[in-house]
Short mmCIF file of C-alpha atoms in Angstrom, two decimals:
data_model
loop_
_atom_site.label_atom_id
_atom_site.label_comp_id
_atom_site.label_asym_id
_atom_site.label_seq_id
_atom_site.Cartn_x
_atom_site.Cartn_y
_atom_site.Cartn_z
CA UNK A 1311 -86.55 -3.76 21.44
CA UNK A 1312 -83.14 -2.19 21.29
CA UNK A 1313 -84.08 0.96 20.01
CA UNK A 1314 -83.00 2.90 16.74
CA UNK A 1315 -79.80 1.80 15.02
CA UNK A 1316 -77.85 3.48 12.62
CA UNK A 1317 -74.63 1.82 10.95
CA UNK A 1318 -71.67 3.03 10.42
CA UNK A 1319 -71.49 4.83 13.59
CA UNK A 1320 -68.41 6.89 12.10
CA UNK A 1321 -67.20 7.12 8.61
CA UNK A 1322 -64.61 8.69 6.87
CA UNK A 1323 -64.50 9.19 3.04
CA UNK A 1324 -62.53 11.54 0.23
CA UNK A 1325 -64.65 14.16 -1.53
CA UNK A 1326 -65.92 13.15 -4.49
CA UNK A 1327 -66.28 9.11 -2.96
CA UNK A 1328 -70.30 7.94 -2.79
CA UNK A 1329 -71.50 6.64 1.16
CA UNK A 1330 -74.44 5.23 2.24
CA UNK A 1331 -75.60 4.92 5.48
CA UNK A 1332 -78.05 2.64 7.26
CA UNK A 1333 -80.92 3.21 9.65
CA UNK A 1334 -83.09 -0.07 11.32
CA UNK A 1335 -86.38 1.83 13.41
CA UNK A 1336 -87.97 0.55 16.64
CA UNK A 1337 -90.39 -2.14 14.95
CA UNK A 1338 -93.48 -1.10 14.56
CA UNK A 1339 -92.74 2.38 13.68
CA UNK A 1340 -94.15 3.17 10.90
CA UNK A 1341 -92.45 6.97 10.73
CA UNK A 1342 -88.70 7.36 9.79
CA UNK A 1343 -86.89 11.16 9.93
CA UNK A 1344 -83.51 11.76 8.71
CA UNK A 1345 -81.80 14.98 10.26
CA UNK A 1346 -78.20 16.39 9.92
CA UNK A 1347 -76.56 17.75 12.63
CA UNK A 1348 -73.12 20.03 12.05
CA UNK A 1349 -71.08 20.74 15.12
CA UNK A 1350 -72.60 23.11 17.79
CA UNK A 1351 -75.69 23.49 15.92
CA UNK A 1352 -79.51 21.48 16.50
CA UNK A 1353 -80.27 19.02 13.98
CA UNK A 1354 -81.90 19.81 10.63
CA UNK A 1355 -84.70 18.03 9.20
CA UNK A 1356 -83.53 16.00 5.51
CA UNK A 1357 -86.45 14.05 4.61
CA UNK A 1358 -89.26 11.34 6.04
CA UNK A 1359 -91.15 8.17 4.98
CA UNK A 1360 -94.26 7.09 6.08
CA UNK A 1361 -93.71 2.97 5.59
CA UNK A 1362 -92.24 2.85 2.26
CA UNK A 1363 -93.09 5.91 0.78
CA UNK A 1364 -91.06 9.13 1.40
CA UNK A 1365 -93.40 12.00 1.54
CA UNK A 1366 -91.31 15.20 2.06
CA UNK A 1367 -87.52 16.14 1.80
CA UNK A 1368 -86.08 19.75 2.74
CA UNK A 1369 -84.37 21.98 0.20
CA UNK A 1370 -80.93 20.89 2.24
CA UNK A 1371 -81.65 17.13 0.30
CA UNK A 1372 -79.70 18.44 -2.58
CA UNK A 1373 -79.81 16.01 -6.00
CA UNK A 1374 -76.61 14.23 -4.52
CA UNK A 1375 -78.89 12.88 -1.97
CA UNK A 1376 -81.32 9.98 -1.75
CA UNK A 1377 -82.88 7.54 0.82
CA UNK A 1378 -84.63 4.77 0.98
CA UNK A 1379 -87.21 2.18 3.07
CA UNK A 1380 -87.77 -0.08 0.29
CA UNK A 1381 -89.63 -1.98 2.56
CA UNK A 1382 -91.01 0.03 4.57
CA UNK A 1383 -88.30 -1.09 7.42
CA UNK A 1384 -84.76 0.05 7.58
CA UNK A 1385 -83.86 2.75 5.42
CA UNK A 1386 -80.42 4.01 3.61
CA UNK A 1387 -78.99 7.34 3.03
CA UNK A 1388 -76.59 7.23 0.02
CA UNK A 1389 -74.66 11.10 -0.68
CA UNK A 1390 -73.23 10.22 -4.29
CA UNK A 1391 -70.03 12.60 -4.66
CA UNK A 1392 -69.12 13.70 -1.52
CA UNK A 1393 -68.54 17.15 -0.31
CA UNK A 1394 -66.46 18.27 2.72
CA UNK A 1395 -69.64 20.48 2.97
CA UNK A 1396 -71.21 17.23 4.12
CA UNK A 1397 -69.46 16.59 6.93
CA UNK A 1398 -72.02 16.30 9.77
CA UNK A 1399 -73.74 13.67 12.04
CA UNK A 1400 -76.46 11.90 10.10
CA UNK A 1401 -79.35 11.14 12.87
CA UNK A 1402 -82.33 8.91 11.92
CA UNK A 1403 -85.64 9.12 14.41
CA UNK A 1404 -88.86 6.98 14.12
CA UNK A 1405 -92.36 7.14 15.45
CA UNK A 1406 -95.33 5.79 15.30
CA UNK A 1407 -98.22 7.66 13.85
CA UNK A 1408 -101.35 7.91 15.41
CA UNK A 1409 -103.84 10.50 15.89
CA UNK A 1410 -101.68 14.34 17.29
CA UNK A 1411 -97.77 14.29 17.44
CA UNK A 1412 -96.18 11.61 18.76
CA UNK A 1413 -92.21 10.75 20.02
CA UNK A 1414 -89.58 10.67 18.29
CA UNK A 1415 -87.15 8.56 19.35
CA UNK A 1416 -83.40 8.57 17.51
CA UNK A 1417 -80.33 6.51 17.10
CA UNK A 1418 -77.13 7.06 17.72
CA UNK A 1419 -76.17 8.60 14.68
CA UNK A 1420 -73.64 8.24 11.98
CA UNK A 1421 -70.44 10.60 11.84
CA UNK A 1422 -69.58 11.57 8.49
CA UNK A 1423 -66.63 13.48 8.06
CA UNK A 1424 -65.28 14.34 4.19
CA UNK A 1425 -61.77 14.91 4.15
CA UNK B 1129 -92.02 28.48 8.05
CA UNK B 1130 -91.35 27.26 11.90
CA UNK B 1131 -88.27 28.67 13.83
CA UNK B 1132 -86.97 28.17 16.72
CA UNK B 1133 -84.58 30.19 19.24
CA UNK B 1134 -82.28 29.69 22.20
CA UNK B 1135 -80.29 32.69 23.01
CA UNK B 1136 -78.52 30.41 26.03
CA UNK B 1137 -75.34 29.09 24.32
CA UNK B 1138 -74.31 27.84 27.79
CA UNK B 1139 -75.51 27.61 31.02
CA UNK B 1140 -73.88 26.42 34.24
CA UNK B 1141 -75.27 25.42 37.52
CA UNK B 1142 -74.44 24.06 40.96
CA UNK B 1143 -75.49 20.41 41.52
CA UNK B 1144 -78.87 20.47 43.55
CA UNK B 1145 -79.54 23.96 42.56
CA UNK B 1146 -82.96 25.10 40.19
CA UNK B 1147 -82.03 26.06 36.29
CA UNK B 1148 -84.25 27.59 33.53
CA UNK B 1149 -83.20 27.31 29.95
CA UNK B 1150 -85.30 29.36 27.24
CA UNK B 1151 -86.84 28.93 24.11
CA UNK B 1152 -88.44 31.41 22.03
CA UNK B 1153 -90.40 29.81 18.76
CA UNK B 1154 -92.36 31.34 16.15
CA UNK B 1155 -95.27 29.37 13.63
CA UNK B 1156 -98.65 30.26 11.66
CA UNK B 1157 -100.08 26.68 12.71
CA UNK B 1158 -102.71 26.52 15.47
CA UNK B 1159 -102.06 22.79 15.93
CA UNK B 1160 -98.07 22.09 17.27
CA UNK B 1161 -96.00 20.21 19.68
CA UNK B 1162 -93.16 21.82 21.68
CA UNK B 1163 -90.27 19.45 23.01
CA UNK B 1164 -87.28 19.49 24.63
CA UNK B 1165 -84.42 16.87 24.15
CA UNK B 1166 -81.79 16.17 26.17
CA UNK B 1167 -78.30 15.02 24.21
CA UNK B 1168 -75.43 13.66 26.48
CA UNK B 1169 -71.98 13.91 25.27
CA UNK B 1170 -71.21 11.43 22.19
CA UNK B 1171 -74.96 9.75 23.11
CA UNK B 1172 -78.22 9.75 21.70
CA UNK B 1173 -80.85 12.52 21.94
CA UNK B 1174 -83.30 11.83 24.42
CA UNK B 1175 -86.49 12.83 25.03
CA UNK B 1176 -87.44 15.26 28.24
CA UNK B 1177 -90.89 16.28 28.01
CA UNK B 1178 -93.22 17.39 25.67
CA UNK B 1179 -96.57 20.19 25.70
CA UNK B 1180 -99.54 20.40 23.23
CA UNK B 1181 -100.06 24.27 22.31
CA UNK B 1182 -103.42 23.14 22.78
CA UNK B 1183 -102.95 22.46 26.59
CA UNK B 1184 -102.98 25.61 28.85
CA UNK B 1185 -101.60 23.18 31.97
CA UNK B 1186 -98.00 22.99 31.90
CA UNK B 1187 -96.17 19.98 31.61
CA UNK B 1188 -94.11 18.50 34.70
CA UNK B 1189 -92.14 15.33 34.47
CA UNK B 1190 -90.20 14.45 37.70
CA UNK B 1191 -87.41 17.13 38.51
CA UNK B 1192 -87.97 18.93 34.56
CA UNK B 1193 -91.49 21.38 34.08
CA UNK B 1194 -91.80 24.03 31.30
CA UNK B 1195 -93.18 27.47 31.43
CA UNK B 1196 -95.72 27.73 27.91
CA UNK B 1197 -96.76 30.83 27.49
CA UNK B 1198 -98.81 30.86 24.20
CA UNK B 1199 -99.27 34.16 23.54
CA UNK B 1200 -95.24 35.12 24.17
CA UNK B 1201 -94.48 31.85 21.92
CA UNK B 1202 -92.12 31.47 24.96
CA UNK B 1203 -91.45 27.87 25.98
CA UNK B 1204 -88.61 27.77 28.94
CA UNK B 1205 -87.37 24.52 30.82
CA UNK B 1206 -86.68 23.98 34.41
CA UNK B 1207 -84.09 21.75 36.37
CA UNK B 1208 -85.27 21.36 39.86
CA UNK B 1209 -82.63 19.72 42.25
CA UNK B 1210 -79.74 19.63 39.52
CA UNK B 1211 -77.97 16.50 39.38
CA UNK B 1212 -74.39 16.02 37.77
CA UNK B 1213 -75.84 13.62 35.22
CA UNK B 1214 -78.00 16.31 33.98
CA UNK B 1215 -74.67 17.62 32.24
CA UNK B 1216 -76.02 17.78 28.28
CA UNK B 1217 -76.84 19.62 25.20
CA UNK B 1218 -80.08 20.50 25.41
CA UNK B 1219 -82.52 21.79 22.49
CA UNK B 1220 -85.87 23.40 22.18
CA UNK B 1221 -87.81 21.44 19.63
CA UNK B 1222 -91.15 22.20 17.22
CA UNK B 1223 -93.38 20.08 15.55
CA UNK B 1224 -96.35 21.06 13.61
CA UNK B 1225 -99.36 19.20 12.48
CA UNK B 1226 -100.23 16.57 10.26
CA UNK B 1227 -99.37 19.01 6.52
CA UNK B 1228 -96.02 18.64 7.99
CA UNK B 1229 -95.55 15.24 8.79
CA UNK B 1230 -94.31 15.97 12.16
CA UNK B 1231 -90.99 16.78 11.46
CA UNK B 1232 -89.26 18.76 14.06
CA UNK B 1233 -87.61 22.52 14.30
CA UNK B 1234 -84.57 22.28 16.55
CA UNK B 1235 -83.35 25.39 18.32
CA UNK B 1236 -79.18 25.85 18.45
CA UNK B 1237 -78.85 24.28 21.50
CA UNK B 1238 -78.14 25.03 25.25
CA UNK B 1239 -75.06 23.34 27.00
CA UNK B 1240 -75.85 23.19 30.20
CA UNK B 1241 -72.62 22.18 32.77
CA UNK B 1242 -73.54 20.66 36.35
CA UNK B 1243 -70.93 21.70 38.60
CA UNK B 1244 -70.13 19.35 41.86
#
C-alpha cells in the first residue's frame, strides 16, 4: 500500500473557474477527512465520510463546496466558482474506525491557488 | 467547541541537543485524543505520537515523549538527541470522541529549525 493520494498535486485556476480535486485512501479505510490548510496556519477540518456517506461538514464548507465517495473509495472535492479566498492546500486523511481514536494518516495534498 | 494553542511560532535548536514544544488545548469532552504531527517542508504530515486523556502514563516513542498534564490541559513535546532531519512544522493536534467523528483540532504550528 502506497499510502494516501491526492491528484492534482498543484493547480492553478481563475476566480470564478469550477476545480475538483481527487483523493484515493489507504484501502481498507473506511474514514476519509478533508482539511484546508492556508499558509503558516494548521489545517482546518472541511468535512468526513464514513464509507459512502458523509456525516459532518464545518461551517468553512460553504454552498460552493461539495465532496464525494460515491463508492465509498476515493473521494472528490469540486469548489464551483472559485474564489482567491480559496487559495489553500487541500489535505485528505483516512483511518480506519474501530473502537477509541485511531490514525490518521494524509496525502500529500493538493495546492490550489486562485489567481 | 475544541481549540487548540501553540504560542511557539518558531523554535531553534542545536543538533543533538533536548527541545520542548508546547501545546495548550481546551474541550468539554471527557473522552479525546491528543497528537502531534510532524510536517517536513513541501511533504506530507506525519504522525509522531499520540496520548489517550484517559491514560495518566505519558507517551514515549523513541527520541519524542510528551508531558500530559490533564488538569493544566497542557500537552508539550520533547526532542531528545535532536537530529537535523527533525527540521519540520510541527502541530499540536485534538480529537474528540465518537459525536465528533474524530476529526482533528490543529494548533498554528511550531517551526522548529535543527541547526548543525
Amino acid at each position: 500500500d502506497t499510502g494516501v493520494s491526492q491528484n492534482p498535486r498543484h493547480k492553478i485556476t481563475k476566480r470564478g473557474q469550477n476545480v475538483t480535486f481527487r483523493c484515493d485512501p489507504i484501502s481498507e479505510h473506511n474514514r476519509l477527512y478533508w482539511y484546508r490548510q492556508t499558509l503558516g496556519q494548521g489545517p482546518e477540518f472541511l468535512t468526513y465520510f464514513q464509507n459512502e456517506a458523509q456525516l459532518e461538514k464545518s461551517r468553512l464548507l460553504s454552498d460552493r463546496f461539495s465532496a464525494e465517495r460515491p463508492k465509498g473509495s476515493f473521494s472528490t472535492l469540486e469548489i464551483q466558482r472559485t474564489e482567491q479566498g480559496d487559495s489553500a492546500m487541500y489535505l485528505c486523511a483516512s483511518s480506519y474506525r474501530t473502537s477509541g481514536h485511531n490514525e490518521q494518516f494524509f496525502g500529500p495534498g493538493t495546492r490550489l491557488t486562485v489567481l | 467547541a475544541q481549540t487548540v494553542t501553540q504560542s511557539q511560532p518558531e523554535m531553534s535548536v542545536q543538533e543533538a541537543e533536548t527541545v520542548t514544544l508546547s501545546c495548550t488545548y481546551d474541550t468539554s469532552e471527557s473522552n479525546y485524543y491528543l497528537f502531534w504531527y510532524k510536517q517536513p517542508p513541501s511533504r506530507q504530515m506525519i504522525l509522531v505520537i499520540r496520548q489517550e486523556a484517559y491514560k495518566q502514563q505519558n507517551a514515549t516513542e523513541n527520541r519524542f515523549s510528551v508531558n500530559f498534564q490533564k488538569a493544566a490541559k497542557s500537552f508539550s513535546l520533547k526532542i531528545s538527541d535532536s537530529q537535523l532531519g527533525d527540521t519540520a512544522m510541527y502541530f499540536c493536534a485534538l480529537g474528540v470522541g465518537e459525536t465528533s467523528g474524530s476529526r482533528l483540532t490543529f494548533g498554528e504550528g511550531t517551526q522548529l529549525t535543527v541547526n548543525p
